[in-house]
Amino acid sequence: MSSKLTKSADESSADGVVKTTNLSGDGEFVIVCEHASNYIPPKYDNLGLQEDELKKHIAWDPGALAVAQTMSKLLNAPLVEQCVSRLIYDCNRPPEAHNAMPVQSEIFEIPGNKNLSQEERDERIASVYTPFKNAVSSCIDQKLAEGRNPVVITVHSFTPTYKGEKRDVEIGFLHDEDERFAKGLIKSFALETDIYDLRLNEPYAPIDGVTHTLTEHALSRGLMNVMLEIRNDLISDKASQLKMANQLSQAALEARAVLVKENSSSSSANQTITRN
C-alpha cells in the first residue's frame, strides 16, 4: 500500500489506513465503514494470529464493505473506509476505550495486543485512528460547506451466533441520543419488505460502546445518523449484498424525505405562531 497522500475529485487515501471514494458525490448522505478490512500490515506479524483466524469476524465485518460501496453509488454519497483490521485499531472506538486495541475478540485472544506500552498505543492512534477521524471529518465538513446537512450512515455486519448464543435479529438500526433517522429508516425499510427481523439498538446498543463514530461526527454537528448492523449470513455473496444495499438505499431516501418534510412543516408552523 502506498504511503503517499493522493487526492482527486473521486478518491483519496492516507497512509494506506483510510480510503475515501466518491468525494464529489452530491447525494445527501455520507457512508462510513470502519470494519471494512482484515488487512494486517507486515510489521505487526499478524498479531500472533493464524491466517484462518484473520478471515473470521474478529478481524473485520464480512460483507459490510460491499454493501457500503453499493450504497455509496446508489445514494451518490462519499464513502470513508478503514483499510486495516480493527484488531490493529478499531476506528469506531475512542483512544481511551479499552477495546480500541482489543486483547480479546469474542473467544479469541489477540497475542499482539497484550501488554502494549503507551508508546505503542500512541503510535497506533496516530497512524490509524487520527487519519481515519480526519478523513470522516473532512468529508462531512465539505458537505456542510456546500450547504448540505448529510445523514451519516455507518455500515457493519455481525455474526449469527455470538459466544454460542444464536441471534434472531437480522438487521439492527442503532442510534445514540438522536433516534430520528434510525426510527425513520426502520419504518421505511419495514414498508419495503417484511421478511426480516428488524430491531432498534440490537444486537448492540450505546451501552456497548459502539456509537463512537455517530457521536464524534454526527451528534457533534447536529446531523441525523444511524449505525446499520446486518447479520452477515444475509450478505454472504454478491447477489445478497446488492439486494441488501438496494433495499437499504431506497429506504434511506424515503426516510430522509419524510423527516425533511416533517421538519419543514414544523418550522413553518412555528413561524406562523411567532408571527401571530
Tab-separated table of C-alpha atoms in Angstrom:
chain	number	residue	atom	x	y	z
A	1	MET	CA	0.000	0.000	0.000
A	2	SER	CA	1.241	3.440	-0.872
A	3	SER	CA	2.299	5.788	1.900
A	4	LYS	CA	1.756	8.842	-0.259
A	5	LEU	CA	-1.230	11.102	0.148
A	6	THR	CA	-3.091	11.376	-3.125
A	7	LYS	CA	-6.246	13.263	-3.909
A	8	SER	CA	-8.573	13.535	-6.866
A	9	ALA	CA	-12.157	14.531	-7.389
A	10	ASP	CA	-13.336	11.000	-6.658
A	11	GLU	CA	-10.840	9.316	-4.351
A	12	SER	CA	-8.273	10.000	-1.650
A	13	SER	CA	-6.133	7.832	0.606
A	14	ALA	CA	-3.917	8.489	3.597
A	15	ASP	CA	-1.022	6.219	4.527
A	16	GLY	CA	-2.921	3.092	3.467
A	17	VAL	CA	-5.155	3.141	6.548
A	18	VAL	CA	-8.172	5.031	5.225
A	19	LYS	CA	-9.720	5.442	1.810
A	20	THR	CA	-12.387	7.886	0.677
A	21	THR	CA	-14.243	7.346	-2.591
A	22	ASN	CA	-16.905	9.300	-4.470
A	23	LEU	CA	-15.779	12.541	-2.858
A	24	SER	CA	-17.653	14.529	-5.486
A	25	GLY	CA	-20.904	12.674	-4.874
A	26	ASP	CA	-23.671	15.221	-4.370
A	27	GLY	CA	-26.134	12.992	-2.506
A	28	GLU	CA	-27.427	13.881	0.939
A	29	PHE	CA	-25.552	11.127	2.782
A	30	VAL	CA	-22.066	10.189	3.999
A	31	ILE	CA	-21.328	6.464	4.278
A	32	VAL	CA	-18.719	5.130	6.725
A	33	CYS	CA	-17.374	1.570	7.010
A	34	GLU	CA	-14.997	1.249	9.941
A	35	HIS	CA	-14.553	-2.534	9.824
A	36	ALA	CA	-14.108	-2.877	6.076
A	37	SER	CA	-10.805	-4.788	6.020
A	38	ASN	CA	-8.972	-7.620	7.749
A	39	TYR	CA	-5.587	-6.426	6.467
A	40	ILE	CA	-2.729	-6.513	8.996
A	41	PRO	CA	0.424	-4.599	7.980
A	42	PRO	CA	3.501	-6.895	7.944
A	43	LYS	CA	5.212	-5.098	10.842
A	44	TYR	CA	2.526	-6.432	13.208
A	45	ASP	CA	3.244	-10.093	12.291
A	46	ASN	CA	-0.480	-10.947	12.128
A	47	LEU	CA	-0.707	-10.022	15.830
A	48	GLY	CA	0.244	-13.628	16.531
A	49	LEU	CA	-2.894	-14.997	14.846
A	50	GLN	CA	-3.260	-17.688	12.202
A	51	GLU	CA	-4.379	-16.768	8.676
A	52	ASP	CA	-7.689	-18.611	9.061
A	53	GLU	CA	-8.421	-16.654	12.247
A	54	LEU	CA	-7.964	-13.371	10.379
A	55	LYS	CA	-10.733	-14.390	7.982
A	56	LYS	CA	-13.216	-14.539	10.854
A	57	HIS	CA	-15.451	-11.779	12.135
A	58	ILE	CA	-12.972	-10.948	14.887
A	59	ALA	CA	-10.777	-9.139	12.343
A	60	TRP	CA	-13.438	-7.345	10.251
A	61	ASP	CA	-17.118	-7.223	9.243
A	62	PRO	CA	-17.548	-9.604	6.291
A	63	GLY	CA	-19.856	-8.245	3.599
A	64	ALA	CA	-20.118	-4.776	5.100
A	65	LEU	CA	-17.786	-3.030	2.641
A	66	ALA	CA	-19.573	-4.433	-0.412
A	67	VAL	CA	-22.910	-3.155	0.920
A	68	ALA	CA	-21.377	0.229	1.783
A	69	GLN	CA	-19.780	0.558	-1.673
A	70	THR	CA	-23.073	-0.119	-3.443
A	71	MET	CA	-24.952	2.256	-1.154
A	72	SER	CA	-22.338	4.910	-1.931
A	73	LYS	CA	-23.079	4.502	-5.636
A	74	LEU	CA	-26.864	4.346	-5.304
A	75	LEU	CA	-27.027	7.364	-2.981
A	76	ASN	CA	-24.212	9.175	-4.806
A	77	ALA	CA	-22.561	9.623	-1.439
A	78	PRO	CA	-18.922	9.738	-0.305
A	79	LEU	CA	-17.663	6.566	1.364
A	80	VAL	CA	-14.954	6.504	4.031
A	81	GLU	CA	-13.491	3.085	4.818
A	82	GLN	CA	-10.882	1.810	7.258
A	83	CYS	CA	-8.251	-0.165	5.315
A	84	VAL	CA	-6.610	-2.074	8.169
A	85	SER	CA	-8.110	-4.572	10.575
A	86	ARG	CA	-9.958	-3.333	13.609
A	87	LEU	CA	-7.625	-5.570	15.606
A	88	ILE	CA	-4.849	-3.050	14.940
A	89	TYR	CA	-7.149	-0.207	15.916
A	90	ASP	CA	-10.948	-0.151	15.934
A	91	CYS	CA	-11.829	3.249	14.494
A	92	ASN	CA	-15.315	3.013	15.986
A	93	ARG	CA	-13.717	3.401	19.406
A	94	PRO	CA	-12.092	6.450	21.014
A	95	PRO	CA	-8.418	6.198	22.045
A	96	GLU	CA	-9.315	5.814	25.714
A	97	ALA	CA	-11.525	2.751	25.101
A	98	HIS	CA	-10.021	-0.483	26.405
A	99	ASN	CA	-11.162	-2.364	23.288
A	100	ALA	CA	-9.807	0.122	20.753
A	101	MET	CA	-6.884	-2.322	20.563
A	102	PRO	CA	-8.535	-5.472	21.947
A	103	VAL	CA	-6.607	-8.147	23.804
A	104	GLN	CA	-9.545	-10.489	23.196
A	105	SER	CA	-12.197	-10.553	20.458
A	106	GLU	CA	-15.147	-12.878	21.025
A	107	ILE	CA	-13.447	-16.090	22.285
A	108	PHE	CA	-10.099	-15.375	20.629
A	109	GLU	CA	-7.098	-13.919	22.428
A	110	ILE	CA	-5.057	-11.396	20.408
A	111	PRO	CA	-1.397	-12.021	21.418
A	112	GLY	CA	-0.034	-8.982	19.561
A	113	ASN	CA	-2.254	-6.624	21.572
A	114	LYS	CA	-1.220	-7.837	25.003
A	115	ASN	CA	0.851	-5.595	27.236
A	116	LEU	CA	1.087	-2.745	24.757
A	117	SER	CA	3.133	0.168	26.048
A	118	GLN	CA	1.672	3.648	25.944
A	119	GLU	CA	4.167	4.453	23.194
A	120	GLU	CA	2.857	1.546	21.109
A	121	ARG	CA	-0.735	2.602	21.721
A	122	ASP	CA	0.070	6.194	20.785
A	123	GLU	CA	1.698	5.010	17.554
A	124	ARG	CA	-1.480	3.181	16.500
A	125	ILE	CA	-3.673	6.113	17.462
A	126	ALA	CA	-1.528	8.468	15.396
A	127	SER	CA	-1.127	6.155	12.406
A	128	VAL	CA	-4.640	4.664	12.181
A	129	TYR	CA	-7.292	6.445	14.240
A	130	THR	CA	-6.266	10.034	13.621
A	131	PRO	CA	-6.104	9.775	9.793
A	132	PHE	CA	-9.464	7.989	9.772
A	133	LYS	CA	-11.063	10.553	12.068
A	134	ASN	CA	-9.685	13.394	9.962
A	135	ALA	CA	-10.961	11.791	6.743
A	136	VAL	CA	-14.505	11.457	8.086
A	137	SER	CA	-14.466	14.997	9.466
A	138	SER	CA	-13.141	16.419	6.207
A	139	CYS	CA	-15.776	14.592	4.185
A	140	ILE	CA	-18.640	15.829	6.362
A	141	ASP	CA	-17.283	19.364	6.605
A	142	GLN	CA	-17.083	19.521	2.823
A	143	LYS	CA	-20.784	18.681	2.664
A	144	LEU	CA	-21.592	21.324	5.257
A	145	ALA	CA	-19.559	23.897	3.338
A	146	GLU	CA	-21.734	23.110	0.310
A	147	GLY	CA	-24.811	23.998	2.346
A	148	ARG	CA	-25.904	20.403	2.909
A	149	ASN	CA	-26.752	18.568	6.121
A	150	PRO	CA	-25.805	14.988	5.286
A	151	VAL	CA	-27.185	11.940	7.037
A	152	VAL	CA	-24.285	9.865	8.406
A	153	ILE	CA	-24.698	6.107	7.894
A	154	THR	CA	-22.183	3.599	9.235
A	155	VAL	CA	-22.334	0.053	7.847
A	156	HIS	CA	-21.447	-3.057	9.864
A	157	SER	CA	-22.167	-6.780	9.958
A	158	PHE	CA	-22.476	-9.218	12.849
A	159	THR	CA	-22.326	-12.973	13.366
A	160	PRO	CA	-25.458	-15.181	13.516
A	161	THR	CA	-24.030	-16.817	16.646
A	162	TYR	CA	-22.074	-14.998	19.343
A	163	LYS	CA	-20.292	-16.945	22.080
A	164	GLY	CA	-22.571	-19.911	21.399
A	165	GLU	CA	-25.793	-17.899	21.502
A	166	LYS	CA	-27.967	-17.711	18.375
A	167	ARG	CA	-29.123	-14.248	17.312
A	168	ASP	CA	-32.597	-13.891	15.830
A	169	VAL	CA	-32.260	-10.217	14.907
A	170	GLU	CA	-31.315	-9.846	11.244
A	171	ILE	CA	-30.834	-6.099	10.806
A	172	GLY	CA	-30.166	-3.683	13.636
A	173	PHE	CA	-30.732	0.059	13.378
A	174	LEU	CA	-28.579	1.618	16.082
A	175	HIS	CA	-28.710	5.138	17.456
A	176	ASP	CA	-27.343	7.128	20.355
A	177	GLU	CA	-29.113	10.237	21.663
A	178	ASP	CA	-30.571	11.151	18.268
A	179	GLU	CA	-33.097	8.477	17.323
A	180	ARG	CA	-34.751	10.307	14.424
A	181	PHE	CA	-33.185	8.602	11.445
A	182	ALA	CA	-32.887	5.133	12.997
A	183	LYS	CA	-36.623	5.104	13.722
A	184	GLY	CA	-37.476	6.622	10.363
A	185	LEU	CA	-35.285	4.151	8.494
A	186	ILE	CA	-36.580	1.046	10.246
A	187	LYS	CA	-40.131	2.179	9.457
A	188	SER	CA	-39.351	2.816	5.790
A	189	PHE	CA	-37.467	-0.479	5.474
A	190	ALA	CA	-40.340	-2.426	7.030
A	191	LEU	CA	-42.740	-0.917	4.493
A	192	GLU	CA	-40.498	-2.193	1.679
A	193	THR	CA	-40.208	-5.764	2.922
A	194	ASP	CA	-41.489	-7.718	5.905
A	195	ILE	CA	-39.215	-10.736	5.606
A	196	TYR	CA	-36.551	-9.555	8.066
A	197	ASP	CA	-36.389	-9.374	11.843
A	198	LEU	CA	-35.657	-5.656	12.338
A	199	ARG	CA	-34.798	-4.128	15.704
A	200	LEU	CA	-33.646	-0.843	17.185
A	201	ASN	CA	-30.368	-0.914	19.150
A	202	GLU	CA	-29.810	-4.651	18.705
A	203	PRO	CA	-27.659	-6.714	18.730
A	204	TYR	CA	-25.676	-3.826	20.212
A	205	ALA	CA	-26.593	-0.563	21.899
A	206	PRO	CA	-24.797	2.603	23.103
A	207	ILE	CA	-24.022	0.886	26.406
A	208	ASP	CA	-21.754	-1.479	24.430
A	209	GLY	CA	-19.604	1.459	23.300
A	210	VAL	CA	-20.388	1.038	19.612
A	211	THR	CA	-21.677	4.508	18.711
A	212	HIS	CA	-18.402	6.449	18.762
A	213	THR	CA	-18.494	7.418	15.074
A	214	LEU	CA	-22.071	8.632	15.426
A	215	THR	CA	-21.360	10.739	18.499
A	216	GLU	CA	-17.986	12.047	17.312
A	217	HIS	CA	-19.012	13.053	13.804
A	218	ALA	CA	-22.816	13.303	13.587
A	219	LEU	CA	-24.189	14.233	17.003
A	220	SER	CA	-21.469	16.844	17.438
A	221	ARG	CA	-22.717	18.546	14.260
A	222	GLY	CA	-26.436	18.023	14.827
A	223	LEU	CA	-26.693	15.646	11.867
A	224	MET	CA	-29.132	12.754	11.542
A	225	ASN	CA	-27.425	9.378	11.679
A	226	VAL	CA	-27.732	5.632	12.030
A	227	MET	CA	-25.455	2.648	12.526
A	228	LEU	CA	-26.517	-0.382	10.484
A	229	GLU	CA	-25.770	-3.885	11.758
A	230	ILE	CA	-26.558	-6.592	9.187
A	231	ARG	CA	-26.323	-10.271	10.086
A	232	ASN	CA	-23.516	-11.489	7.871
A	233	ASP	CA	-25.253	-14.619	6.609
A	234	LEU	CA	-27.645	-12.244	4.809
A	235	ILE	CA	-24.822	-10.615	2.824
A	236	SER	CA	-22.532	-13.553	2.130
A	237	ASP	CA	-22.352	-13.194	-1.680
A	238	LYS	CA	-22.559	-10.514	-4.374
A	239	ALA	CA	-26.250	-11.063	-5.106
A	240	SER	CA	-27.337	-10.767	-1.472
A	241	GLN	CA	-25.042	-7.776	-0.896
A	242	LEU	CA	-26.510	-5.956	-3.883
A	243	LYS	CA	-30.072	-6.767	-2.797
A	244	MET	CA	-29.464	-5.520	0.744
A	245	ALA	CA	-27.755	-2.332	-0.448
A	246	ASN	CA	-30.641	-1.589	-2.816
A	247	GLN	CA	-33.254	-2.100	-0.108
A	248	LEU	CA	-31.385	-0.018	2.453
A	249	SER	CA	-30.662	2.792	-0.018
A	250	GLN	CA	-34.279	3.068	-1.118
A	251	ALA	CA	-35.460	3.058	2.482
A	252	ALA	CA	-32.830	5.679	3.397
A	253	LEU	CA	-34.038	8.026	0.651
A	254	GLU	CA	-37.655	7.597	1.732
A	255	ALA	CA	-36.882	8.053	5.430
A	256	ARG	CA	-34.902	11.217	4.819
A	257	ALA	CA	-37.633	12.660	2.584
A	258	VAL	CA	-40.257	12.079	5.279
A	259	LEU	CA	-38.106	13.585	8.030
A	260	VAL	CA	-37.173	16.637	5.947
A	261	LYS	CA	-40.840	17.203	5.130
A	262	GLU	CA	-41.856	16.865	8.779
A	263	ASN	CA	-39.110	19.269	9.847
A	264	SER	CA	-40.159	21.778	7.174
A	265	SER	CA	-43.798	21.582	8.250
A	266	SER	CA	-42.818	22.025	11.888
A	267	SER	CA	-40.667	25.057	11.066
A	268	SER	CA	-43.481	26.648	9.050
A	269	ALA	CA	-45.939	26.108	11.885
A	270	ASN	CA	-43.552	27.659	14.396
A	271	GLN	CA	-43.052	30.703	12.169
A	272	THR	CA	-46.830	31.170	11.887
A	273	ILE	CA	-47.210	31.006	15.662
A	274	THR	CA	-44.384	33.531	16.110
A	275	ARG	CA	-45.979	35.993	13.641
A	276	ASN	CA	-49.347	35.703	15.361
